[in-house]
Coordinates of C-alpha atoms in Angstrom, one line a residue:
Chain J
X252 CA -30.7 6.2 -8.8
X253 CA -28.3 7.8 -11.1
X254 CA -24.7 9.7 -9.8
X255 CA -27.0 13.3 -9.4
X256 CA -29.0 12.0 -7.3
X257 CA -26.2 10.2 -5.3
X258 CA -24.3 13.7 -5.1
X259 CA -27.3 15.3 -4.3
X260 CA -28.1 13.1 -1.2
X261 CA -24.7 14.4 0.7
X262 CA -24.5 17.5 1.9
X263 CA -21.6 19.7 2.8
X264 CA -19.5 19.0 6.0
X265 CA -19.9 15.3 5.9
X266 CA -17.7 12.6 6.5
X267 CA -17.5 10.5 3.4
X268 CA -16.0 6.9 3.5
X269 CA -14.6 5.4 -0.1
X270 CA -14.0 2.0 -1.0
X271 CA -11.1 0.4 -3.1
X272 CA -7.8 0.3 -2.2
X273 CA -4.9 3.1 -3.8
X274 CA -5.6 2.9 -7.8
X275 CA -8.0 0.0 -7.5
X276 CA -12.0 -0.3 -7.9
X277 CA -12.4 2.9 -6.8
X278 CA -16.1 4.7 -6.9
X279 CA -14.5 7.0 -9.4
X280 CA -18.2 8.4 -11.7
X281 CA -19.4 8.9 -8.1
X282 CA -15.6 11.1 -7.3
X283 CA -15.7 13.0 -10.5
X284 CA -19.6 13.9 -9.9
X285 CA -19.0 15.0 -6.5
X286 CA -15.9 17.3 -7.8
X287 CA -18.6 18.7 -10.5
X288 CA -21.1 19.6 -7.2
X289 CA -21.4 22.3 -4.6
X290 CA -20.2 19.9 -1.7
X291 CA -17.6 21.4 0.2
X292 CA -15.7 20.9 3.8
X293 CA -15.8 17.0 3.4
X294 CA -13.7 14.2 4.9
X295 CA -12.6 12.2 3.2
X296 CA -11.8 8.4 5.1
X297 CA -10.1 6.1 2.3
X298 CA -7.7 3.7 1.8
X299 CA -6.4 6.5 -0.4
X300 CA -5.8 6.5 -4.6
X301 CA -7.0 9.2 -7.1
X302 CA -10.1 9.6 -5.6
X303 CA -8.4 11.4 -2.5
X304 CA -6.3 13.0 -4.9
X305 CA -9.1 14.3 -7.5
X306 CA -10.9 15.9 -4.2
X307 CA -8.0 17.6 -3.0
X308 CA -7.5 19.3 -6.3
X309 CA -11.0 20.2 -6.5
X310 CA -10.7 21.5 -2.6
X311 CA -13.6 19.2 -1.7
X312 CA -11.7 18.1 0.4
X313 CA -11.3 20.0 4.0
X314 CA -9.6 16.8 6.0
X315 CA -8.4 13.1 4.6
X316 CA -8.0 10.3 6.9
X317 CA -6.0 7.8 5.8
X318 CA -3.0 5.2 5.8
X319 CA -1.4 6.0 2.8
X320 CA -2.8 7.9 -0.7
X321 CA -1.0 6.3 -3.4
X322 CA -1.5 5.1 -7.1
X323 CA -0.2 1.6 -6.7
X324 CA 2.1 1.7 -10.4
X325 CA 3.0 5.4 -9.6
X326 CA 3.8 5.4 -5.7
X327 CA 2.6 9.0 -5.1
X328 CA -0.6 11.0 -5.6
X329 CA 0.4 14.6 -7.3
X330 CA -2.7 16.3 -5.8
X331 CA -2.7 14.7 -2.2
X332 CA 0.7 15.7 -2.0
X333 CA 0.0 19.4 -3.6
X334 CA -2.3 19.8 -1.1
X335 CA -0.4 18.3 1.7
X336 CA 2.6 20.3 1.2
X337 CA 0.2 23.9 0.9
X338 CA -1.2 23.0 3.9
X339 CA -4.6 22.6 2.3
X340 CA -5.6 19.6 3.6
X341 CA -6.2 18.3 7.5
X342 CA -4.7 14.5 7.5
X343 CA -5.3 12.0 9.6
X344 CA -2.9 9.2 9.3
X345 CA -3.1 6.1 11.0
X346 CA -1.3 2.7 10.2
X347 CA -3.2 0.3 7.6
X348 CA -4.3 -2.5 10.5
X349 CA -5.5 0.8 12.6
X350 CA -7.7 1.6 9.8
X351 CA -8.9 -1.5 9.3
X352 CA -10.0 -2.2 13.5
X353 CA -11.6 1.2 13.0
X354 CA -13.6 0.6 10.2
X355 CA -14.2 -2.5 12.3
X356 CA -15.3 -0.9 15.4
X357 CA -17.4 1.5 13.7
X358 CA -19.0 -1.9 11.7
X359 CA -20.1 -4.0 15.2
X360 CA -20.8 -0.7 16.7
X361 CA -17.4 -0.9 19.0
X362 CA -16.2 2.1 21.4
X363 CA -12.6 0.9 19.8
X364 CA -10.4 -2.6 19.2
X365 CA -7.4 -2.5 20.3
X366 CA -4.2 -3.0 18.9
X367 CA -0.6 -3.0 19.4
X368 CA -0.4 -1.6 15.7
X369 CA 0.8 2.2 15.9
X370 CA 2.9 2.0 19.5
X371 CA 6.5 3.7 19.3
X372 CA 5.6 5.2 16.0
X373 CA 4.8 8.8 15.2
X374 CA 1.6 7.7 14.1
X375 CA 1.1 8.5 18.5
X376 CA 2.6 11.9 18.2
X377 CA 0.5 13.2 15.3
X378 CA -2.8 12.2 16.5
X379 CA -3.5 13.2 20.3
X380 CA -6.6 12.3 20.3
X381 CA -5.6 8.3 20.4
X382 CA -5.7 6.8 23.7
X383 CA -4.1 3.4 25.3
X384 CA -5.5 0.3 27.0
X385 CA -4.4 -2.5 28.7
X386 CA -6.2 -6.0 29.2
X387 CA -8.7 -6.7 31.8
X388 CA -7.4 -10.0 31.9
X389 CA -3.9 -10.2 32.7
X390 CA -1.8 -8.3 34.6
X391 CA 1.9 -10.0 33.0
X392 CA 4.7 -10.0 30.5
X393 CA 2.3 -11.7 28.2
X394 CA -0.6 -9.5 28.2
X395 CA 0.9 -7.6 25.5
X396 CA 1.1 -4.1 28.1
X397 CA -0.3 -1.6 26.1
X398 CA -2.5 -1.5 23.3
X399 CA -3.8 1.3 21.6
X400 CA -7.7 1.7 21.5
X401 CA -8.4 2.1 17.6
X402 CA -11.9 4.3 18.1
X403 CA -14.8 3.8 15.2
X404 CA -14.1 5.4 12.2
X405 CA -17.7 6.9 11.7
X406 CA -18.7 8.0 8.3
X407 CA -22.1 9.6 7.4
X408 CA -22.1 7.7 4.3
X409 CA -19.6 5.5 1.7
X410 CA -19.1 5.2 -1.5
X411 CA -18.2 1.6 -3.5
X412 CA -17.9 0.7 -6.7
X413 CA -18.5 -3.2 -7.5
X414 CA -18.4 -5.6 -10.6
X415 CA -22.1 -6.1 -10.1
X416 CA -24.9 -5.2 -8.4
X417 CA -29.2 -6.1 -8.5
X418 CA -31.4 -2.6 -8.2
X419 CA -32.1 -3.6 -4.4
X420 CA -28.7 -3.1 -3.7
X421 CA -27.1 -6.6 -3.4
X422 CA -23.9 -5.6 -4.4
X423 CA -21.6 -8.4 -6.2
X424 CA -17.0 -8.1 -6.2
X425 CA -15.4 -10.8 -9.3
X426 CA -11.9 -9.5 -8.9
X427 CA -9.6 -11.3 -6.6
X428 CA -9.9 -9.3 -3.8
X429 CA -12.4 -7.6 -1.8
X430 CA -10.6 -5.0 -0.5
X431 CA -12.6 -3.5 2.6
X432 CA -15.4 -2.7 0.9
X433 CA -18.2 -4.4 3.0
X434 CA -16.7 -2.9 6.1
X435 CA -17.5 0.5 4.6
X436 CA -21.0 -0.7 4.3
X437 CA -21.2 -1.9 7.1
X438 CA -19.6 1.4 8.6
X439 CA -21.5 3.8 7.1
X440 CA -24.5 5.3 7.8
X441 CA -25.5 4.6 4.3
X442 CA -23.7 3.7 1.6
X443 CA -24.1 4.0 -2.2
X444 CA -23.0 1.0 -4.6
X445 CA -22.1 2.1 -8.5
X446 CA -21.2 -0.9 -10.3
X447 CA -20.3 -1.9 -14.3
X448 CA -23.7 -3.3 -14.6
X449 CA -27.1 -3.6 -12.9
X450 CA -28.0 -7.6 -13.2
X451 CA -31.4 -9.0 -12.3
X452 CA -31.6 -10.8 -8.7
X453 CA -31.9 -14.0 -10.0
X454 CA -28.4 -13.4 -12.3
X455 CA -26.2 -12.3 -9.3
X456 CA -24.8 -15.8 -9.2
X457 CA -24.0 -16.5 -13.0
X458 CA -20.2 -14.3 -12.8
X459 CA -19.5 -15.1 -9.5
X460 CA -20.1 -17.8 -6.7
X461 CA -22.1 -17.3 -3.3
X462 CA -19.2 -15.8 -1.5
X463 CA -18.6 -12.8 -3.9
X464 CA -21.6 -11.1 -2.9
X465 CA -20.1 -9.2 -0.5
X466 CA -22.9 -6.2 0.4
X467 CA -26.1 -6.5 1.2
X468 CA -28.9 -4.3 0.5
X469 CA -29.8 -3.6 4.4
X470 CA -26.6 -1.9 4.3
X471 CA -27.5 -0.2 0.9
X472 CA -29.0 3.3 0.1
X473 CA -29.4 3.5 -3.6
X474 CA -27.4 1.9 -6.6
X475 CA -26.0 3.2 -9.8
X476 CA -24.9 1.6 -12.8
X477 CA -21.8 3.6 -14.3
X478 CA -19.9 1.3 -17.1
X479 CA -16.4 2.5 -16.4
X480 CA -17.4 4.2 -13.6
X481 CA -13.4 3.0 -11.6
X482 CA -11.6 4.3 -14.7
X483 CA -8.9 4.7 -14.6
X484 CA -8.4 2.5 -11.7
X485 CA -8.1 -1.1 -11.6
X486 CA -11.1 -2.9 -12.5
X487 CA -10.6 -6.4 -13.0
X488 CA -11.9 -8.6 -14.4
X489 CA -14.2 -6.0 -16.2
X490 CA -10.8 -3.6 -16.9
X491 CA -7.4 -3.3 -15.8
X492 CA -5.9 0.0 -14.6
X493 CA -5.6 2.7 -17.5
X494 CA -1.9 2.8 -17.0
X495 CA -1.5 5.3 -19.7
X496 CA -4.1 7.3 -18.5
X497 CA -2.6 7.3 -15.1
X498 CA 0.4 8.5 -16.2
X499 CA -1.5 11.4 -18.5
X500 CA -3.3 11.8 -15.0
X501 CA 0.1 12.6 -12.9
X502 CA 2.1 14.6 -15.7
X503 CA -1.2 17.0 -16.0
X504 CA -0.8 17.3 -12.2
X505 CA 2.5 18.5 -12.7
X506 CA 2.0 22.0 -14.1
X507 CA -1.1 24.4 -14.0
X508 CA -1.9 25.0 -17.2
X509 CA -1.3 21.4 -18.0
X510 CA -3.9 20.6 -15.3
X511 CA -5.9 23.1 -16.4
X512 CA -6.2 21.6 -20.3
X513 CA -6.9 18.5 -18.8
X514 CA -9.8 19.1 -16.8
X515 CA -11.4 21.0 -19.4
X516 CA -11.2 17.9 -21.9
X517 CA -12.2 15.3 -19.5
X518 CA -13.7 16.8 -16.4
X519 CA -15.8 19.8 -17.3
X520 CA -18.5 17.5 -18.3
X521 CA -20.9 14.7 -16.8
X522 CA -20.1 11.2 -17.0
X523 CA -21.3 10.6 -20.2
X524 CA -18.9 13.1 -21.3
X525 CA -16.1 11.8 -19.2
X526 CA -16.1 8.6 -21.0
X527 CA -16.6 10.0 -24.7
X528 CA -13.4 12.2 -24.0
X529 CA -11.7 9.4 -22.4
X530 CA -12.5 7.1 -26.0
X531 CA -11.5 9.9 -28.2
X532 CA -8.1 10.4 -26.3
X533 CA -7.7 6.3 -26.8
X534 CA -8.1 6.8 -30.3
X535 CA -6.0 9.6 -31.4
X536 CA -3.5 7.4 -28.8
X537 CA -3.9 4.8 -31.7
Chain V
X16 CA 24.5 -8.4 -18.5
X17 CA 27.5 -10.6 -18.2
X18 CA 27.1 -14.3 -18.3
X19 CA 30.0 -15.5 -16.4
X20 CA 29.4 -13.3 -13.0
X21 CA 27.0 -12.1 -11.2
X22 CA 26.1 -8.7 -11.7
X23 CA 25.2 -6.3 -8.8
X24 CA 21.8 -7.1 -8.6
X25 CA 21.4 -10.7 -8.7
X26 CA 24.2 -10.4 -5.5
X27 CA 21.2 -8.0 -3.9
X28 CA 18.5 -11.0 -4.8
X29 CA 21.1 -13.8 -3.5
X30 CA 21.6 -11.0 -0.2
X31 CA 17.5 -10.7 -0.1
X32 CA 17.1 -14.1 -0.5
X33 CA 19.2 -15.1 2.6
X34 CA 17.0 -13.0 4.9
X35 CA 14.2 -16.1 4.7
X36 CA 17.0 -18.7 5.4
X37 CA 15.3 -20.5 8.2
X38 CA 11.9 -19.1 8.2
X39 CA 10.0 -22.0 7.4
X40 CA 6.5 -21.9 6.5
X41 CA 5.1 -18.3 6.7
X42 CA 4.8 -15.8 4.2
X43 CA 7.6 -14.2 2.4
X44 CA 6.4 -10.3 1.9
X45 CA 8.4 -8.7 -0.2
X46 CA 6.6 -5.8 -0.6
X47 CA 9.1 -3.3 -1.6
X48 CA 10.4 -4.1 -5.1
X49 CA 11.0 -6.3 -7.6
X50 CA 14.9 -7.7 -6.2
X51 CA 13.1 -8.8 -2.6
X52 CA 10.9 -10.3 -4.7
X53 CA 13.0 -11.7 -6.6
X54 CA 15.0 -13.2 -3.7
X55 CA 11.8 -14.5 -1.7
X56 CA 11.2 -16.9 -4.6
X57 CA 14.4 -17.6 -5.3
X58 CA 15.3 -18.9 -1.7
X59 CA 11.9 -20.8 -2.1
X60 CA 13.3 -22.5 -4.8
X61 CA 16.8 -23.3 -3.2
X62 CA 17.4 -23.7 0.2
X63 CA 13.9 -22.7 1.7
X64 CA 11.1 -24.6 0.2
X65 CA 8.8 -24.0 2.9
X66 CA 8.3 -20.9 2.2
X67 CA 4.7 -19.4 0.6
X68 CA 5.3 -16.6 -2.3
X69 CA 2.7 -14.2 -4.0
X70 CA 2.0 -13.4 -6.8
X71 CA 2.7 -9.7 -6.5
X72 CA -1.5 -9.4 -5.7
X73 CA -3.5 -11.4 -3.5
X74 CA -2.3 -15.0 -5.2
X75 CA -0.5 -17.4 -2.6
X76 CA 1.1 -19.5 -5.8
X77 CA 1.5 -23.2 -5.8
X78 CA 5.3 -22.9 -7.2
X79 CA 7.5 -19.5 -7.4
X80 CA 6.2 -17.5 -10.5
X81 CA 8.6 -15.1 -12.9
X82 CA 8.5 -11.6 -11.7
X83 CA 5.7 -10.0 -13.5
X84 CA 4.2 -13.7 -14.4
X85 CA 0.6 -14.4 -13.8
X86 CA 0.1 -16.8 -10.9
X87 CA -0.5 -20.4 -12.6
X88 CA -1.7 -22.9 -10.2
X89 CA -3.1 -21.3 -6.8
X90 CA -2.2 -22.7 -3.2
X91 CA -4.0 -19.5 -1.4
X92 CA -5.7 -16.1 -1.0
X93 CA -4.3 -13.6 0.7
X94 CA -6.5 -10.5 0.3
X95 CA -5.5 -7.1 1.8
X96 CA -7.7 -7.5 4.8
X97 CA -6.1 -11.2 5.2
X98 CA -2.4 -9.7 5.1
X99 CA -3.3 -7.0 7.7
X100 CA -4.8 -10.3 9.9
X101 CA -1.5 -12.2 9.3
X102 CA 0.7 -8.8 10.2
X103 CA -0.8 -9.4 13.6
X104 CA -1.1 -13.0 13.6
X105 CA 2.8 -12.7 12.7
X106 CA 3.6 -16.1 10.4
X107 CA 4.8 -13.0 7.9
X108 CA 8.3 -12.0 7.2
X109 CA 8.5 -8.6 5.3
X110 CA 10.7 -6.5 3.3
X111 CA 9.9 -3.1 3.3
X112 CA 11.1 0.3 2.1
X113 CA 12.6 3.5 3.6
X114 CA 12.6 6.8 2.6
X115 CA 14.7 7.4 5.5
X116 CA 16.4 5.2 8.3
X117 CA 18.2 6.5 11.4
X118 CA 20.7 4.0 13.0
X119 CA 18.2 2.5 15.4
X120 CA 16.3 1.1 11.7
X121 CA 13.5 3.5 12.9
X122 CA 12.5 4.1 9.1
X123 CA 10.3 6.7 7.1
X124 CA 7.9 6.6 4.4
X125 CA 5.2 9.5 5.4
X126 CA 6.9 12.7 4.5
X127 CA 10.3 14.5 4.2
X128 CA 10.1 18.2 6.3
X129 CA 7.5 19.1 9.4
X130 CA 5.0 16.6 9.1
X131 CA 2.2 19.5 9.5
X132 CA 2.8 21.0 6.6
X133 CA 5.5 18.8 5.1
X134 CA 8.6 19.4 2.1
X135 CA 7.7 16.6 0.7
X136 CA 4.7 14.3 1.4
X137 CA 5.4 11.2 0.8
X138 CA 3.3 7.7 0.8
X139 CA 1.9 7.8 4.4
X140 CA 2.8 5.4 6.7
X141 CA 0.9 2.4 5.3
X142 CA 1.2 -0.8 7.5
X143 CA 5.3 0.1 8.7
X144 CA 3.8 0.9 12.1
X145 CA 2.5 -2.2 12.7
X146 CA 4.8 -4.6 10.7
X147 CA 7.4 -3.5 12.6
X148 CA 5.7 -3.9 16.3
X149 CA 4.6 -7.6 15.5
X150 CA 6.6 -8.7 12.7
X151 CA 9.4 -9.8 11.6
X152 CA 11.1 -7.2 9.2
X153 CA 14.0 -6.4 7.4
X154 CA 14.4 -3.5 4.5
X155 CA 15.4 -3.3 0.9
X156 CA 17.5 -0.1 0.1
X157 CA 17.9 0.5 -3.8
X158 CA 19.8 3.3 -3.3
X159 CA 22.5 3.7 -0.6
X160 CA 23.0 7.1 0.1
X161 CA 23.2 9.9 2.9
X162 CA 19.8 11.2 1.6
X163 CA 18.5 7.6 2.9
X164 CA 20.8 6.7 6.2
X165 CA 20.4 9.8 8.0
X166 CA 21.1 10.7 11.7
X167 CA 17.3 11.8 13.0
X168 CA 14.1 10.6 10.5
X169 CA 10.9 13.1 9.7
X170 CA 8.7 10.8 10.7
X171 CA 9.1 7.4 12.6
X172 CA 6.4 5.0 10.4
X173 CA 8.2 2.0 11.3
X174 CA 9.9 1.7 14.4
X175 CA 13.3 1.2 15.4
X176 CA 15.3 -1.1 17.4
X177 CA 14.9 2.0 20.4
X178 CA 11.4 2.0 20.4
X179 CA 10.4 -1.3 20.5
X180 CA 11.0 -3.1 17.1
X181 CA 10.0 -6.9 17.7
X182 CA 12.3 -8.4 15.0
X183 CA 14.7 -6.0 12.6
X184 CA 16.7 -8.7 10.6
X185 CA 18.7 -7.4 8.1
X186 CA 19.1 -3.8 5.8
X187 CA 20.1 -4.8 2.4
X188 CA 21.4 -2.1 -0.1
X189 CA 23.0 -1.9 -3.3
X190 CA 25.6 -1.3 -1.4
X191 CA 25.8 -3.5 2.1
X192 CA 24.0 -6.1 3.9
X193 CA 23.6 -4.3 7.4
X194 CA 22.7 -5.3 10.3
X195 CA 21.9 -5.0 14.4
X196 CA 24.0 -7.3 15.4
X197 CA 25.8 -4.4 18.4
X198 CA 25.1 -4.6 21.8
X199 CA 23.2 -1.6 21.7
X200 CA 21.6 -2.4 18.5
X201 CA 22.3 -0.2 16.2
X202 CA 23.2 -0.8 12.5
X203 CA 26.6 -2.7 11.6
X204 CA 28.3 -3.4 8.2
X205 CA 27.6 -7.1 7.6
X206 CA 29.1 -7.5 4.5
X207 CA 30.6 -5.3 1.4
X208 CA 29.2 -6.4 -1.8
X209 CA 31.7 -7.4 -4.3
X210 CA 33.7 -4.5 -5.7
X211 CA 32.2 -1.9 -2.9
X212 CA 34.8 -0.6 -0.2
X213 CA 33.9 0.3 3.4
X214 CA 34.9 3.4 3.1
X215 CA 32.7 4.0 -0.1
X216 CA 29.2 2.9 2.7
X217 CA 30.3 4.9 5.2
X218 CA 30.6 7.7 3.1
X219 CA 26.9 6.9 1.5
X220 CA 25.5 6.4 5.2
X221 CA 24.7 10.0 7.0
X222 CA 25.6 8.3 10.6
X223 CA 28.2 6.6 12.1
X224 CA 27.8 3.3 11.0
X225 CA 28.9 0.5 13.2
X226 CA 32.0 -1.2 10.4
X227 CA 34.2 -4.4 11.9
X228 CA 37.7 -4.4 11.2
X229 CA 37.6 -7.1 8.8
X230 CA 34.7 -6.2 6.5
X231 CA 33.4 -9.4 4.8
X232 CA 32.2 -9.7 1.3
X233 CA 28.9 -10.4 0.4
X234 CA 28.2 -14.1 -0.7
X235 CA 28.0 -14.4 -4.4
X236 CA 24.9 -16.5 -5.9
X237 CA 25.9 -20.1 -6.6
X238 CA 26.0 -20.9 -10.6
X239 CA 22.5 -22.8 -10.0
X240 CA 20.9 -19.5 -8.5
X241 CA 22.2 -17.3 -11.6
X242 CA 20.1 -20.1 -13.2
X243 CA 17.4 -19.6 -11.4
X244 CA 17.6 -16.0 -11.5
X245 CA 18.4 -15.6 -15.1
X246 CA 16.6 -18.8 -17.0
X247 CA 13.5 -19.2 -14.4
X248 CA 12.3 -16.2 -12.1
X249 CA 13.4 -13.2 -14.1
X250 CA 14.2 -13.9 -17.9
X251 CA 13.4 -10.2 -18.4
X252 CA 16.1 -9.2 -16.5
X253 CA 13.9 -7.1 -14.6
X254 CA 16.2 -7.0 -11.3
X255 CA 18.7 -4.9 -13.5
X256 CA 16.2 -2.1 -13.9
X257 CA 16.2 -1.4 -10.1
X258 CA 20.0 -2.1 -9.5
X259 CA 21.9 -1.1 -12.6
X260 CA 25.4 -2.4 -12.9

């Protein structure tokens, strides 16, 4: 496949599920091309970084679920927090572990997990919708009382960006953590895999051992290759995080006409273009 | 930064350090900053050997690294998904950050304003929620003010001592050590760092804080933790960045 036809396989109104974790390994070609497209009214379910943040400024985004949308070296997101604050943007905010049993549930097809994770916290008050359990099997001090009942967190499809990947969609992680990335998979409906670079079958264990391939192509829809395709987000071991261009990122976000300049040089065209403008603003860095 | 005593921020490190003193062998999370950090390793290498330290990532590391090092030899991985196992699990002691704290410790790091449509949004709540329910937590405060201790938070991400905290140890400032230590639990003056009054924390705290009549002062680091500190764990002085003298 390449990222049109990914973007093209969505449709407005869905609920869209993306890998990575803050400003790390996030499907970022596959965020820019959707920002570039017709989708609109998504949510947006995301361990959140700039790829929450570049939706919300391109008003893709109609609702964000998340634990926290952050860039990791620079703690908050400009455009999350734009949006947030205009009242743009529906949110969703459960605690990390919350997310996690939810992306669990909706993985081994669970009604919810429970978890004491959430209880006495606003994290109740701003989501109704949660409900409360208590165990079947005790009825003591040490049952734990209440729980809340984390319920699936559904997505129509998800979006990951890996070190490697075969074209059956066997998708391959070198850096030293996973993040949840096959529980997205496994979550989705379908999910789409861009990676640095499309290997042969046979190659997928020459970077990395057994246990890095973490996806598997049953779960796997289409694959992209998209060199670069996390920039500016952490990478590694293929690239770190562009810290510089982070912070161009957030200063642009700061004024209009700043934002403005910079979407014209580096997001007006396609990927190809993205990563030319991104070389020429190294070099005159130099 | 002067040779002879220690400056402001290695007495926060020494003060973060002593929140692990008897912890044993569970995970130091100092999540918040580079001085919790800081102190996490350095009680590791003093009086709490036990202890397991990152590497600021996913790296459990076979001795404490420099702040900012890169891991050396490996004991451990301790991915994101393994952490949020562990917060449940509960062999974790963490050091978080607060936006906001009320005098219960009920802390906030989502937003400042209405959370519908907040001020000021702010991180989210990230795992505060359930680190505080199962956990054992205390806080790193960089910045002791009335902005921070406040009578009523926004937003309760982690929870406080009145709804059900399992474990608040200790609120350390550049300011205080504070604790719970009241019979209805609410935040004390532990100790004055050198040179601070208690009238100069109250003042910088928007609630009544709980203050003894005889304030104590905060313990000083020993000469062989300025070592550490200064030769070993941060030679780039990077502890001074977030608690200038």
């Amino acid at each position: 496949m390449d990222i049109d036809e990914v973007v093209g396989s969505l449709e407005s109104g869905m609920t869209i599920g993306i890998g990575g974790w803050g400003s790390r390994r996030k499907p970022m070609a596959l965020v820019r091309a959707i920002c570039r497209s017709d989708l609109t009214d998504l949510t947006v379910v995301s361990y959140g970084g700039p790829d929450v943040g570049l939706l919300c400024a391109y008003g893709k985004a109609k609702a964000v679920v998340a634990p926290f949308v952050t860039l990791d070296s620079v703690p908050l997101e400009p455009h999350f927090r734009a949006a947030r604050q205009a009242g743009a943007v529906a949110f969703t905010e459960y605690d990390e572990g919350m997310f996690m049993f939810g992306l669990y549930a909706a993985a081994h097809r669970l009604p919810f997990l429970p978890t004491p994770a959430g209880l006495g916290s606003d994290v109740l008050k701003v989501n109704p919708h949660l409900r409360t359990v208590r165990s079947p099997y005790h009825d003591g001090p040490e049952d734990g009382g209440e729980l809340i009942a984390v319920p699936p967190l559904k997505m129509d499809a998800a979006l990951v960006h890996m070190n490697r990947a075969d074209r059956r969609g066997n998708a391959q992680y070198l850096g030293p953590d996973p993040y949840m990335d096959d529980l997205f998979a496994k979550a989705a409906g379908r999910t789409y895999v861009s990676c640095e670079r499309i290997v042969e079958t046979a190659g997928l264990l020459k970077e990395g051992p057994l246990q890095s391939l973490l996806i598997s192509r049953s779960h796997v829809a289409g694959v992209v290759e998209t060199p670069g395709g996390a920039h500016f987000t952490l990478g590694e071991p293929d690239h770190g995080r562009d810290e510089r261009f982070q912070r161009l990122y957030v200063e642009s976000a700061s004024d209009p006409e700043k934002w403005a300049a910079f979407r014209d040089r580096f997001l007006s065209g396609d990927e190809a273009a993205y990563q030319a403008a991104v070389r020429a603003w190294r070099e005159g860095e130099r | 930064m002067s040779t002879g005593t220690a400056t402001r921020a290695e007495v926060c490190a020494a003060a973060c350090a002593d929140l692990f003193r008897g912890d044993g062998e569970i995970v130091a999370a100092a999540v918040s900053g580079m001085v919790p950090a800081l102190g996490a390793r350095l009680a590791r290498l003093t009086f709490e050997p036990g202890l397991l330290t990152t590497d600021g990532g996913p790296l459990l590391t076979a001795e404490p690294v420099p702040l900012g090092a890169p891991a050396g030899d490996v004991e451990g991985w301790l991915p994101f998904r393994d952490h949020l196992w562990l917060v449940l699990n509960g062999r974790r002691h963490v050091v978080l950050g607060a936006s906001q704290m009320d005098r219960y410790g009920n802390s906030n790091i989502s937003c400042i304003g209405d959370w519908e449509r907040p001020r000021s949004q702010l991180l989210g709540v990230r795992g505060a929620p359930g680190n505080t329910k199962v956990n054992t937590t205390s806080y790193w405060i960089p910045k002791h003010s009335r902005r921070v201790f406040t009578e009523k938070v926004d937003f309760v991400s982690g929870i406080g001592q009145d709804r059900g905290a399992h474990d608040l140890r200790a609120v350390v400032t550049n300011l205080a050590v504070l604790d719970f230590a009241t019979p209805d639990r609410r935040l004390r003056l532990r100790s004055a760092h050198p040179g601070v009054s208690a009238e100069e924390i109250a003042e910088s705290t928007g609630f009544d804080l709980v203050i003894p009549g005889e304030v104590p002062e905060t313990r000083v680091p020993t000469g062989e933790e300025l070592r550490i500190m200064r030769e070993v764990l941060d030679p780039r002085g990077l502890r001074e960045r977030e608690v200038p003298s």
